Amino acid sequence: MEAGQPSRTAWAAATHRAAHQILEQGRIFCDPLALRILGVDAETVAREAAEHPSRRRMRIFIAVRTRFAEDALARAVEQGVRQLVVLGAGLDTYVYRNPFGDRLRIFEVDHPATQAWKRERLAEAAIPLPGWLTFAPIDFEREALADGLAAAGFVREQPTFFTWLGVVPYLSEEAAWSTLRFIASLPKGTQVVFDYSDPPESLSPEARATHDQRAERVAALGEAWVNYFEAEKLHPRLRALGFDEIEDLGPPQIAARYFPNRAAPIPDRGGHVLRATTT
Ligand SMILES: C[S@@+](CC[C@H](N)C(=O)[O-])C[C@H]1O[C@@H](n2cnc3c(N)ncnc32)[C@H](O)[C@@H]1O
């Protein structure tokens, strides 16, 4: 991210969610606040998305990862989880739609510059700040998540659900693993959902070309993708930390779950969304 500036990819991800509400009628992920938080009219969002048809795949992936995370969160709350941490929240609107109300305490963690900008966006969109929300401004590259959360009143003794969407690719490997170590150190029943991509060199030529285009675009926004994982190495490392239940959807599993009738060929590798739990 550029020093002192809010994340521009956070704006891009929020634009994809808003476009999904309009172009696919929110079929995978329904978010009544997605457009409102942007402060842009529906026609503009739809026109810009239509002008860039190659961005559809990313839009659908973002809808899928958010739906996957919110479905898993709903199950966790039914099982008794009472704390949610939204890591690198960007313009994510879950807190403002939280169907569990006061039963779920929520911490929104983000880079201080992005969080300050989000608070302006919320005020401009007249979206009220609910009582169950606490903001925790933290730069993952400079501050320990544990310290930032403790300062915000996070209760370490409770199993907690973490969503961490669209963030891992932008972090150094050390920052990503330090966050995973912290999450794994929390009480049993703690879960994390995050997304990642297979390394570019392992992709098919077609997927590689799509990846490279997107990578160029985010790098031009000052937020380069620097971190990739391979499931074969990632899962044993997660297990070694104590995450003994892992659900990892790569492109074939995403297609099977969310697009069972799709006839087009599905690449083996690409974007993943993963849930890891300590049981
Ligand atoms: C692509 S956006 C994703 C936002 C949101 N999770 C979503 O899905 O729309 C990346 C997010 O990561 C955050 N981020 C990137 N580097 C960070 C860092 N070093 N510390 C804290 N947050 C960071 C940005 O502020 C931004 O909100």
Short mmCIF file of N, CA and C in Angstrom, two decimals, residues 7-183:
data_model
loop_
_atom_site.label_atom_id
_atom_site.label_comp_id
_atom_site.label_asym_id
_atom_site.label_seq_id
_atom_site.Cartn_x
_atom_site.Cartn_y
_atom_site.Cartn_z
N SER A 7 -6.21 1.60 1.08
CA SER A 7 -6.01 0.53 0.10
C SER A 7 -6.89 0.75 -1.13
N ARG A 8 -6.28 0.74 -2.29
CA ARG A 8 -7.08 0.90 -3.52
C ARG A 8 -7.67 -0.44 -3.94
N THR A 9 -7.04 -1.54 -3.54
CA THR A 9 -7.64 -2.83 -3.87
C THR A 9 -8.89 -3.08 -3.01
N ALA A 10 -8.96 -2.41 -1.85
CA ALA A 10 -10.18 -2.54 -1.03
C ALA A 10 -11.36 -1.93 -1.80
N TRP A 11 -11.10 -0.82 -2.45
CA TRP A 11 -12.14 -0.19 -3.28
C TRP A 11 -12.52 -1.13 -4.43
N ALA A 12 -11.50 -1.72 -5.07
CA ALA A 12 -11.77 -2.60 -6.21
C ALA A 12 -12.60 -3.81 -5.77
N ALA A 13 -12.26 -4.41 -4.63
CA ALA A 13 -13.01 -5.60 -4.16
C ALA A 13 -14.46 -5.21 -3.85
N ALA A 14 -14.64 -4.04 -3.24
CA ALA A 14 -15.99 -3.60 -2.91
C ALA A 14 -16.79 -3.32 -4.18
N THR A 15 -16.10 -2.82 -5.20
CA THR A 15 -16.78 -2.56 -6.48
C THR A 15 -17.24 -3.88 -7.11
N HIS A 16 -16.40 -4.92 -6.99
CA HIS A 16 -16.80 -6.24 -7.51
C HIS A 16 -18.04 -6.75 -6.78
N ARG A 17 -18.08 -6.59 -5.46
CA ARG A 17 -19.26 -7.08 -4.71
C ARG A 17 -20.52 -6.32 -5.14
N ALA A 18 -20.36 -5.00 -5.34
CA ALA A 18 -21.52 -4.20 -5.75
C ALA A 18 -21.96 -4.63 -7.16
N ALA A 19 -20.99 -4.83 -8.06
CA ALA A 19 -21.33 -5.23 -9.43
C ALA A 19 -22.02 -6.59 -9.42
N HIS A 20 -21.61 -7.46 -8.52
CA HIS A 20 -22.24 -8.79 -8.44
C HIS A 20 -23.73 -8.67 -8.07
N GLN A 21 -24.05 -7.69 -7.22
CA GLN A 21 -25.47 -7.51 -6.84
C GLN A 21 -26.29 -7.13 -8.06
N ILE A 22 -25.66 -6.36 -8.97
CA ILE A 22 -26.41 -5.83 -10.11
C ILE A 22 -26.38 -6.83 -11.27
N LEU A 23 -25.17 -7.30 -11.62
CA LEU A 23 -25.04 -8.11 -12.84
C LEU A 23 -25.49 -9.55 -12.64
N GLU A 24 -25.24 -10.10 -11.43
CA GLU A 24 -25.69 -11.49 -11.18
C GLU A 24 -26.80 -11.51 -10.12
N GLN A 25 -27.37 -10.35 -9.84
CA GLN A 25 -28.46 -10.23 -8.84
C GLN A 25 -28.06 -10.85 -7.49
N GLY A 26 -26.77 -10.76 -7.14
CA GLY A 26 -26.32 -11.28 -5.84
C GLY A 26 -26.57 -12.76 -5.67
N ARG A 27 -26.56 -13.52 -6.77
CA ARG A 27 -26.94 -14.95 -6.71
C ARG A 27 -26.04 -15.75 -5.78
N ILE A 28 -24.75 -15.45 -5.79
CA ILE A 28 -23.84 -16.23 -4.94
C ILE A 28 -23.75 -15.59 -3.57
N PHE A 29 -23.68 -14.26 -3.56
CA PHE A 29 -23.50 -13.56 -2.30
C PHE A 29 -24.36 -12.30 -2.33
N CYS A 30 -25.33 -12.25 -1.43
CA CYS A 30 -26.28 -11.14 -1.42
C CYS A 30 -25.87 -10.10 -0.37
N ASP A 31 -25.67 -8.87 -0.77
CA ASP A 31 -25.22 -7.83 0.17
C ASP A 31 -25.97 -6.53 -0.12
N PRO A 32 -27.01 -6.26 0.66
CA PRO A 32 -27.81 -5.05 0.40
C PRO A 32 -27.04 -3.75 0.64
N LEU A 33 -25.87 -3.81 1.31
CA LEU A 33 -25.11 -2.58 1.55
C LEU A 33 -23.96 -2.38 0.58
N ALA A 34 -23.74 -3.37 -0.31
CA ALA A 34 -22.53 -3.33 -1.15
C ALA A 34 -22.46 -2.08 -2.01
N LEU A 35 -23.58 -1.68 -2.55
CA LEU A 35 -23.59 -0.50 -3.41
C LEU A 35 -23.58 0.78 -2.57
N ARG A 36 -24.36 0.73 -1.51
CA ARG A 36 -24.52 1.95 -0.69
C ARG A 36 -23.19 2.40 -0.09
N ILE A 37 -22.36 1.47 0.36
CA ILE A 37 -21.10 1.89 1.00
C ILE A 37 -20.15 2.53 -0.01
N LEU A 38 -20.30 2.17 -1.30
CA LEU A 38 -19.43 2.76 -2.32
C LEU A 38 -19.79 4.22 -2.59
N GLY A 39 -21.08 4.54 -2.48
CA GLY A 39 -21.51 5.90 -2.80
C GLY A 39 -21.48 6.17 -4.30
N VAL A 40 -21.62 5.11 -5.09
CA VAL A 40 -21.64 5.25 -6.55
C VAL A 40 -22.97 4.68 -7.04
N ASP A 41 -23.52 5.25 -8.13
CA ASP A 41 -24.82 4.74 -8.56
C ASP A 41 -24.68 3.41 -9.31
N ALA A 42 -25.78 2.67 -9.31
CA ALA A 42 -25.79 1.31 -9.88
C ALA A 42 -25.41 1.33 -11.36
N GLU A 43 -25.87 2.33 -12.09
CA GLU A 43 -25.59 2.38 -13.53
C GLU A 43 -24.09 2.48 -13.77
N THR A 44 -23.41 3.32 -13.00
CA THR A 44 -21.96 3.49 -13.19
C THR A 44 -21.23 2.18 -12.90
N VAL A 45 -21.61 1.53 -11.80
CA VAL A 45 -20.94 0.27 -11.43
C VAL A 45 -21.17 -0.78 -12.53
N ALA A 46 -22.42 -0.87 -13.00
CA ALA A 46 -22.74 -1.88 -14.02
C ALA A 46 -22.02 -1.56 -15.33
N ARG A 47 -21.96 -0.28 -15.69
CA ARG A 47 -21.32 0.08 -16.96
C ARG A 47 -19.83 -0.24 -16.92
N GLU A 48 -19.19 0.13 -15.80
CA GLU A 48 -17.74 -0.11 -15.71
C GLU A 48 -17.43 -1.61 -15.73
N ALA A 49 -18.27 -2.40 -15.05
CA ALA A 49 -18.05 -3.86 -15.05
C ALA A 49 -18.25 -4.41 -16.46
N ALA A 50 -19.27 -3.90 -17.16
CA ALA A 50 -19.54 -4.40 -18.52
C ALA A 50 -18.41 -4.01 -19.47
N GLU A 51 -17.76 -2.88 -19.21
CA GLU A 51 -16.64 -2.45 -20.08
C GLU A 51 -15.41 -3.34 -19.91
N HIS A 52 -15.37 -4.10 -18.81
CA HIS A 52 -14.20 -4.95 -18.54
C HIS A 52 -14.65 -6.39 -18.29
N PRO A 53 -15.11 -7.09 -19.34
CA PRO A 53 -15.65 -8.44 -19.14
C PRO A 53 -14.61 -9.40 -18.55
N SER A 54 -13.31 -9.12 -18.75
CA SER A 54 -12.28 -10.03 -18.22
C SER A 54 -12.25 -10.01 -16.69
N ARG A 55 -12.92 -9.02 -16.09
CA ARG A 55 -12.90 -8.95 -14.61
C ARG A 55 -13.98 -9.82 -13.98
N ARG A 56 -14.82 -10.46 -14.82
CA ARG A 56 -15.92 -11.25 -14.28
C ARG A 56 -15.42 -12.36 -13.35
N ARG A 57 -14.33 -13.02 -13.77
CA ARG A 57 -13.84 -14.15 -12.98
C ARG A 57 -13.46 -13.71 -11.56
N MET A 58 -12.80 -12.56 -11.48
CA MET A 58 -12.43 -12.05 -10.15
C MET A 58 -13.67 -11.67 -9.35
N ARG A 59 -14.65 -11.07 -10.03
CA ARG A 59 -15.89 -10.68 -9.34
C ARG A 59 -16.57 -11.92 -8.73
N ILE A 60 -16.61 -12.99 -9.53
CA ILE A 60 -17.27 -14.20 -9.04
C ILE A 60 -16.46 -14.82 -7.90
N PHE A 61 -15.13 -14.80 -8.03
CA PHE A 61 -14.30 -15.36 -6.96
C PHE A 61 -14.52 -14.59 -5.65
N ILE A 62 -14.61 -13.28 -5.75
CA ILE A 62 -14.81 -12.47 -4.54
C ILE A 62 -16.18 -12.77 -3.93
N ALA A 63 -17.19 -12.94 -4.78
CA ALA A 63 -18.52 -13.31 -4.26
C ALA A 63 -18.45 -14.67 -3.56
N VAL A 64 -17.74 -15.62 -4.18
CA VAL A 64 -17.64 -16.97 -3.61
C VAL A 64 -16.91 -16.94 -2.26
N ARG A 65 -15.77 -16.26 -2.21
CA ARG A 65 -15.00 -16.30 -0.95
C ARG A 65 -15.80 -15.69 0.19
N THR A 66 -16.59 -14.63 -0.11
CA THR A 66 -17.35 -13.96 0.95
C THR A 66 -18.50 -14.86 1.40
N ARG A 67 -19.16 -15.49 0.44
CA ARG A 67 -20.26 -16.40 0.78
C ARG A 67 -19.75 -17.58 1.62
N PHE A 68 -18.63 -18.14 1.20
CA PHE A 68 -18.04 -19.28 1.92
C PHE A 68 -17.75 -18.88 3.37
N ALA A 69 -17.15 -17.70 3.53
CA ALA A 69 -16.79 -17.23 4.88
C ALA A 69 -18.04 -16.99 5.72
N GLU A 70 -19.04 -16.36 5.14
CA GLU A 70 -20.23 -16.02 5.94
C GLU A 70 -21.06 -17.26 6.27
N ASP A 71 -21.07 -18.25 5.37
CA ASP A 71 -21.77 -19.51 5.69
C ASP A 71 -21.07 -20.22 6.85
N ALA A 72 -19.73 -20.26 6.79
CA ALA A 72 -18.96 -20.93 7.85
C ALA A 72 -19.14 -20.19 9.17
N LEU A 73 -19.15 -18.87 9.10
CA LEU A 73 -19.34 -18.07 10.31
C LEU A 73 -20.71 -18.37 10.94
N ALA A 74 -21.75 -18.45 10.10
CA ALA A 74 -23.09 -18.71 10.63
C ALA A 74 -23.11 -20.05 11.38
N ARG A 75 -22.42 -21.06 10.82
CA ARG A 75 -22.37 -22.37 11.50
C ARG A 75 -21.62 -22.24 12.83
N ALA A 76 -20.55 -21.46 12.82
CA ALA A 76 -19.74 -21.31 14.04
C ALA A 76 -20.55 -20.61 15.13
N VAL A 77 -21.33 -19.60 14.75
CA VAL A 77 -22.12 -18.89 15.76
C VAL A 77 -23.18 -19.84 16.33
N GLU A 78 -23.78 -20.65 15.47
CA GLU A 78 -24.77 -21.62 15.97
C GLU A 78 -24.11 -22.59 16.94
N GLN A 79 -22.79 -22.83 16.75
CA GLN A 79 -22.07 -23.76 17.65
C GLN A 79 -21.52 -23.03 18.88
N GLY A 80 -21.77 -21.74 19.00
CA GLY A 80 -21.40 -21.05 20.23
C GLY A 80 -20.32 -19.99 20.12
N VAL A 81 -19.75 -19.78 18.94
CA VAL A 81 -18.72 -18.73 18.81
C VAL A 81 -19.38 -17.36 18.98
N ARG A 82 -18.75 -16.49 19.73
CA ARG A 82 -19.35 -15.19 20.04
C ARG A 82 -18.45 -14.01 19.67
N GLN A 83 -17.31 -14.30 19.04
CA GLN A 83 -16.37 -13.24 18.68
C GLN A 83 -15.94 -13.41 17.23
N LEU A 84 -16.00 -12.32 16.47
CA LEU A 84 -15.56 -12.33 15.07
C LEU A 84 -14.51 -11.23 14.89
N VAL A 85 -13.43 -11.59 14.18
CA VAL A 85 -12.43 -10.57 13.81
C VAL A 85 -12.38 -10.54 12.29
N VAL A 86 -12.64 -9.38 11.72
CA VAL A 86 -12.56 -9.21 10.26
C VAL A 86 -11.20 -8.57 9.98
N LEU A 87 -10.28 -9.40 9.49
CA LEU A 87 -8.90 -8.93 9.29
C LEU A 87 -8.76 -8.30 7.91
N GLY A 88 -8.24 -7.09 7.85
CA GLY A 88 -8.10 -6.41 6.55
C GLY A 88 -9.47 -6.19 5.95
N ALA A 89 -10.34 -5.54 6.73
CA ALA A 89 -11.78 -5.50 6.41
C ALA A 89 -12.10 -4.75 5.12
N GLY A 90 -11.29 -3.76 4.76
CA GLY A 90 -11.63 -2.96 3.59
C GLY A 90 -13.06 -2.43 3.74
N LEU A 91 -13.84 -2.48 2.67
CA LEU A 91 -15.23 -1.99 2.73
C LEU A 91 -16.22 -3.13 2.93
N ASP A 92 -15.73 -4.24 3.52
CA ASP A 92 -16.62 -5.36 3.86
C ASP A 92 -17.76 -4.82 4.74
N THR A 93 -18.99 -5.31 4.50
CA THR A 93 -20.15 -4.74 5.21
C THR A 93 -20.76 -5.70 6.24
N TYR A 94 -20.10 -6.83 6.51
CA TYR A 94 -20.75 -7.84 7.37
C TYR A 94 -21.22 -7.23 8.69
N VAL A 95 -20.33 -6.45 9.32
CA VAL A 95 -20.65 -5.90 10.65
C VAL A 95 -21.98 -5.15 10.63
N TYR A 96 -22.28 -4.52 9.51
CA TYR A 96 -23.45 -3.63 9.44
C TYR A 96 -24.69 -4.40 9.01
N ARG A 97 -24.50 -5.71 8.70
CA ARG A 97 -25.63 -6.58 8.33
C ARG A 97 -25.75 -7.74 9.31
N ASN A 98 -24.90 -7.78 10.32
CA ASN A 98 -24.78 -8.92 11.21
C ASN A 98 -26.14 -9.43 11.69
N PRO A 99 -26.56 -10.63 11.24
CA PRO A 99 -27.89 -11.11 11.62
C PRO A 99 -27.96 -11.58 13.07
N PHE A 100 -26.80 -11.68 13.74
CA PHE A 100 -26.78 -12.20 15.10
C PHE A 100 -26.82 -11.08 16.15
N GLY A 101 -26.76 -9.84 15.71
CA GLY A 101 -26.86 -8.71 16.63
C GLY A 101 -25.86 -8.81 17.76
N ASP A 102 -26.33 -8.54 18.98
CA ASP A 102 -25.45 -8.50 20.15
C ASP A 102 -24.84 -9.84 20.53
N ARG A 103 -25.34 -10.93 19.90
CA ARG A 103 -24.76 -12.25 20.22
C ARG A 103 -23.34 -12.36 19.69
N LEU A 104 -22.96 -11.49 18.74
CA LEU A 104 -21.64 -11.60 18.11
C LEU A 104 -20.90 -10.28 18.23
N ARG A 105 -19.81 -10.31 19.00
CA ARG A 105 -18.96 -9.13 19.13
C ARG A 105 -18.01 -9.12 17.93
N ILE A 106 -17.85 -7.98 17.28
CA ILE A 106 -17.05 -7.95 16.03
C ILE A 106 -15.96 -6.88 16.10
N PHE A 107 -14.75 -7.30 15.75
CA PHE A 107 -13.62 -6.38 15.64
C PHE A 107 -13.27 -6.23 14.17
N GLU A 108 -13.28 -5.02 13.70
CA GLU A 108 -12.82 -4.76 12.31
C GLU A 108 -11.38 -4.29 12.40
N VAL A 109 -10.48 -5.08 11.83
CA VAL A 109 -9.05 -4.76 11.86
C VAL A 109 -8.65 -4.34 10.45
N ASP A 110 -7.94 -3.23 10.35
CA ASP A 110 -7.43 -2.86 9.03
C ASP A 110 -6.27 -1.90 9.21
N HIS A 111 -5.56 -1.72 8.11
CA HIS A 111 -4.50 -0.72 8.09
C HIS A 111 -5.12 0.62 8.50
N PRO A 112 -4.44 1.40 9.36
CA PRO A 112 -5.06 2.63 9.86
C PRO A 112 -5.57 3.55 8.76
N ALA A 113 -4.83 3.66 7.64
CA ALA A 113 -5.25 4.60 6.58
C ALA A 113 -6.53 4.10 5.91
N THR A 114 -6.64 2.79 5.71
CA THR A 114 -7.85 2.24 5.08
C THR A 114 -9.04 2.38 6.03
N GLN A 115 -8.78 2.14 7.33
CA GLN A 115 -9.89 2.19 8.28
C GLN A 115 -10.45 3.61 8.43
N ALA A 116 -9.54 4.58 8.42
CA ALA A 116 -10.00 5.98 8.54
C ALA A 116 -10.89 6.33 7.33
N TRP A 117 -10.47 5.87 6.16
CA TRP A 117 -11.25 6.13 4.93
C TRP A 117 -12.60 5.41 4.99
N LYS A 118 -12.60 4.17 5.49
CA LYS A 118 -13.87 3.45 5.60
C LYS A 118 -14.84 4.20 6.52
N ARG A 119 -14.32 4.74 7.61
CA ARG A 119 -15.20 5.44 8.54
C ARG A 119 -15.82 6.66 7.86
N GLU A 120 -15.06 7.30 6.98
CA GLU A 120 -15.64 8.42 6.21
C GLU A 120 -16.73 7.91 5.27
N ARG A 121 -16.45 6.80 4.61
CA ARG A 121 -17.43 6.24 3.66
C ARG A 121 -18.73 5.87 4.40
N LEU A 122 -18.58 5.25 5.59
CA LEU A 122 -19.76 4.85 6.36
C LEU A 122 -20.59 6.08 6.73
N ALA A 123 -19.89 7.13 7.16
CA ALA A 123 -20.60 8.35 7.57
C ALA A 123 -21.31 8.94 6.36
N GLU A 124 -20.63 9.01 5.23
CA GLU A 124 -21.25 9.60 4.03
C GLU A 124 -22.45 8.79 3.56
N ALA A 125 -22.36 7.46 3.73
CA ALA A 125 -23.47 6.59 3.30
C ALA A 125 -24.56 6.49 4.36
N ALA A 126 -24.36 7.19 5.49
CA ALA A 126 -25.32 7.16 6.61
C ALA A 126 -25.58 5.72 7.07
N ILE A 127 -24.50 4.93 7.14
CA ILE A 127 -24.62 3.56 7.68
C ILE A 127 -24.21 3.64 9.15
N PRO A 128 -25.14 3.37 10.07
CA PRO A 128 -24.82 3.54 11.49
C PRO A 128 -23.81 2.52 12.00
N LEU A 129 -23.03 2.91 13.02
CA LEU A 129 -22.05 2.00 13.63
C LEU A 129 -22.75 1.23 14.74
N PRO A 130 -22.88 -0.09 14.60
CA PRO A 130 -23.62 -0.85 15.63
C PRO A 130 -22.81 -1.00 16.92
N GLY A 131 -23.53 -1.26 18.01
CA GLY A 131 -22.88 -1.37 19.32
C GLY A 131 -21.95 -2.57 19.42
N TRP A 132 -22.12 -3.59 18.57
CA TRP A 132 -21.28 -4.79 18.67
C TRP A 132 -19.95 -4.63 17.94
N LEU A 133 -19.72 -3.46 17.32
CA LEU A 133 -18.50 -3.24 16.52
C LEU A 133 -17.43 -2.49 17.31
N THR A 134 -16.18 -2.98 17.21
CA THR A 134 -15.01 -2.22 17.69
C THR A 134 -14.01 -2.13 16.55
N PHE A 135 -13.53 -0.94 16.26
CA PHE A 135 -12.49 -0.77 15.25
C PHE A 135 -11.12 -0.99 15.89
N ALA A 136 -10.24 -1.69 15.18
CA ALA A 136 -8.86 -1.89 15.67
C ALA A 136 -7.90 -1.58 14.51
N PRO A 137 -7.35 -0.36 14.46
CA PRO A 137 -6.41 -0.02 13.38
C PRO A 137 -5.05 -0.65 13.62
N ILE A 138 -4.63 -1.54 12.70
CA ILE A 138 -3.35 -2.26 12.89
C ILE A 138 -2.68 -2.42 11.53
N ASP A 139 -1.38 -2.15 11.47
CA ASP A 139 -0.59 -2.47 10.27
C ASP A 139 0.09 -3.81 10.53
N PHE A 140 -0.34 -4.86 9.78
CA PHE A 140 0.17 -6.22 10.04
C PHE A 140 1.68 -6.33 9.87
N GLU A 141 2.26 -5.43 9.07
CA GLU A 141 3.71 -5.53 8.82
C GLU A 141 4.51 -4.90 9.95
N ARG A 142 3.85 -4.09 10.79
CA ARG A 142 4.60 -3.35 11.81
C ARG A 142 4.18 -3.66 13.24
N GLU A 143 2.96 -4.17 13.41
CA GLU A 143 2.47 -4.37 14.77
C GLU A 143 1.98 -5.79 14.93
N ALA A 144 2.11 -6.31 16.17
CA ALA A 144 1.60 -7.66 16.44
C ALA A 144 0.08 -7.57 16.54
N LEU A 145 -0.57 -8.50 15.84
CA LEU A 145 -2.03 -8.54 15.89
C LEU A 145 -2.52 -8.69 17.33
N ALA A 146 -1.81 -9.55 18.10
CA ALA A 146 -2.22 -9.81 19.49
C ALA A 146 -2.27 -8.50 20.28
N ASP A 147 -1.27 -7.65 20.09
CA ASP A 147 -1.22 -6.39 20.86
C ASP A 147 -2.34 -5.45 20.43
N GLY A 148 -2.54 -5.34 19.11
CA GLY A 148 -3.57 -4.43 18.61
C GLY A 148 -4.95 -4.88 19.05
N LEU A 149 -5.18 -6.19 19.03
CA LEU A 149 -6.50 -6.69 19.44
C LEU A 149 -6.69 -6.52 20.95
N ALA A 150 -5.62 -6.78 21.71
CA ALA A 150 -5.73 -6.64 23.16
C ALA A 150 -6.11 -5.20 23.50
N ALA A 151 -5.49 -4.26 22.82
CA ALA A 151 -5.77 -2.84 23.10
C ALA A 151 -7.23 -2.51 22.76
N ALA A 152 -7.83 -3.28 21.84
CA ALA A 152 -9.21 -3.01 21.43
C ALA A 152 -10.22 -3.73 22.32
N GLY A 153 -9.74 -4.56 23.27
CA GLY A 153 -10.66 -5.24 24.19
C GLY A 153 -11.02 -6.65 23.78
N PHE A 154 -10.26 -7.22 22.85
CA PHE A 154 -10.49 -8.60 22.39
C PHE A 154 -10.30 -9.56 23.57
N VAL A 155 -11.18 -10.56 23.67
CA VAL A 155 -11.09 -11.53 24.78
C VAL A 155 -10.36 -12.77 24.28
N ARG A 156 -9.14 -12.95 24.69
CA ARG A 156 -8.27 -14.05 24.22
C ARG A 156 -8.75 -15.42 24.64
N GLU A 157 -9.54 -15.44 25.71
CA GLU A 157 -9.96 -16.73 26.27
C GLU A 157 -11.14 -17.34 25.53
N GLN A 158 -11.66 -16.67 24.51
CA GLN A 158 -12.85 -17.18 23.80
C GLN A 158 -12.48 -17.71 22.42
N PRO A 159 -13.10 -18.83 21.98
CA PRO A 159 -12.91 -19.24 20.59
C PRO A 159 -13.46 -18.13 19.69
N THR A 160 -12.76 -17.91 18.60
CA THR A 160 -13.06 -16.74 17.76
C THR A 160 -13.05 -17.14 16.30
N PHE A 161 -13.86 -16.48 15.51
CA PHE A 161 -13.88 -16.69 14.06
C PHE A 161 -13.15 -15.52 13.40
N PHE A 162 -12.21 -15.83 12.51
CA PHE A 162 -11.48 -14.79 11.78
C PHE A 162 -11.82 -14.89 10.30
N THR A 163 -12.20 -13.78 9.67
CA THR A 163 -12.23 -13.76 8.21
C THR A 163 -11.04 -12.90 7.78
N TRP A 164 -10.42 -13.34 6.70
CA TRP A 164 -9.16 -12.69 6.26
C TRP A 164 -9.14 -12.79 4.74
N LEU A 165 -10.00 -12.00 4.13
CA LEU A 165 -10.28 -12.17 2.70
C LEU A 165 -9.55 -11.12 1.87
N GLY A 166 -8.86 -11.61 0.85
CA GLY A 166 -8.17 -10.69 -0.06
C GLY A 166 -7.00 -10.00 0.58
N VAL A 167 -6.38 -10.60 1.57
CA VAL A 167 -5.28 -9.92 2.28
C VAL A 167 -3.97 -10.69 2.18
N VAL A 168 -4.03 -12.02 2.35
CA VAL A 168 -2.80 -12.82 2.41
C VAL A 168 -1.86 -12.59 1.22
N PRO A 169 -2.39 -12.47 -0.03
CA PRO A 169 -1.47 -12.28 -1.16
C PRO A 169 -0.62 -11.01 -1.08
N TYR A 170 -1.08 -10.03 -0.27
CA TYR A 170 -0.38 -8.75 -0.20
C TYR A 170 0.65 -8.70 0.93
N LEU A 171 0.66 -9.73 1.77
CA LEU A 171 1.51 -9.69 2.97
C LEU A 171 2.80 -10.45 2.76
N SER A 172 3.84 -10.07 3.50
CA SER A 172 5.05 -10.87 3.48
C SER A 172 4.71 -12.22 4.10
N GLU A 173 5.50 -13.24 3.75
CA GLU A 173 5.25 -14.57 4.30
C GLU A 173 5.31 -14.53 5.82
N GLU A 174 6.25 -13.76 6.37
CA GLU A 174 6.42 -13.70 7.82
C GLU A 174 5.17 -13.10 8.47
N ALA A 175 4.66 -12.01 7.87
CA ALA A 175 3.46 -11.37 8.46
C ALA A 175 2.27 -12.34 8.41
N ALA A 176 2.14 -13.07 7.31
CA ALA A 176 1.02 -14.01 7.19
C ALA A 176 1.13 -15.12 8.24
N TRP A 177 2.33 -15.70 8.39
CA TRP A 177 2.47 -16.81 9.34
C TRP A 177 2.40 -16.34 10.78
N SER A 178 2.82 -15.13 11.03
CA SER A 178 2.73 -14.65 12.41
C SER A 178 1.26 -14.50 12.80
N THR A 179 0.42 -14.07 11.85
CA THR A 179 -1.03 -13.99 12.14
C THR A 179 -1.61 -15.38 12.34
N LEU A 180 -1.21 -16.33 11.48
CA LEU A 180 -1.74 -17.70 11.62
C LEU A 180 -1.31 -18.32 12.95
N ARG A 181 -0.08 -18.04 13.37
CA ARG A 181 0.40 -18.59 14.67
C ARG A 181 -0.45 -18.04 15.81
N PHE A 182 -0.75 -16.73 15.73
CA PHE A 182 -1.57 -16.13 16.78
C PHE A 182 -2.96 -16.77 16.81
N ILE A 183 -3.56 -16.93 15.63
CA ILE A 183 -4.92 -17.49 15.58
C ILE A 183 -4.91 -18.91 16.16
#
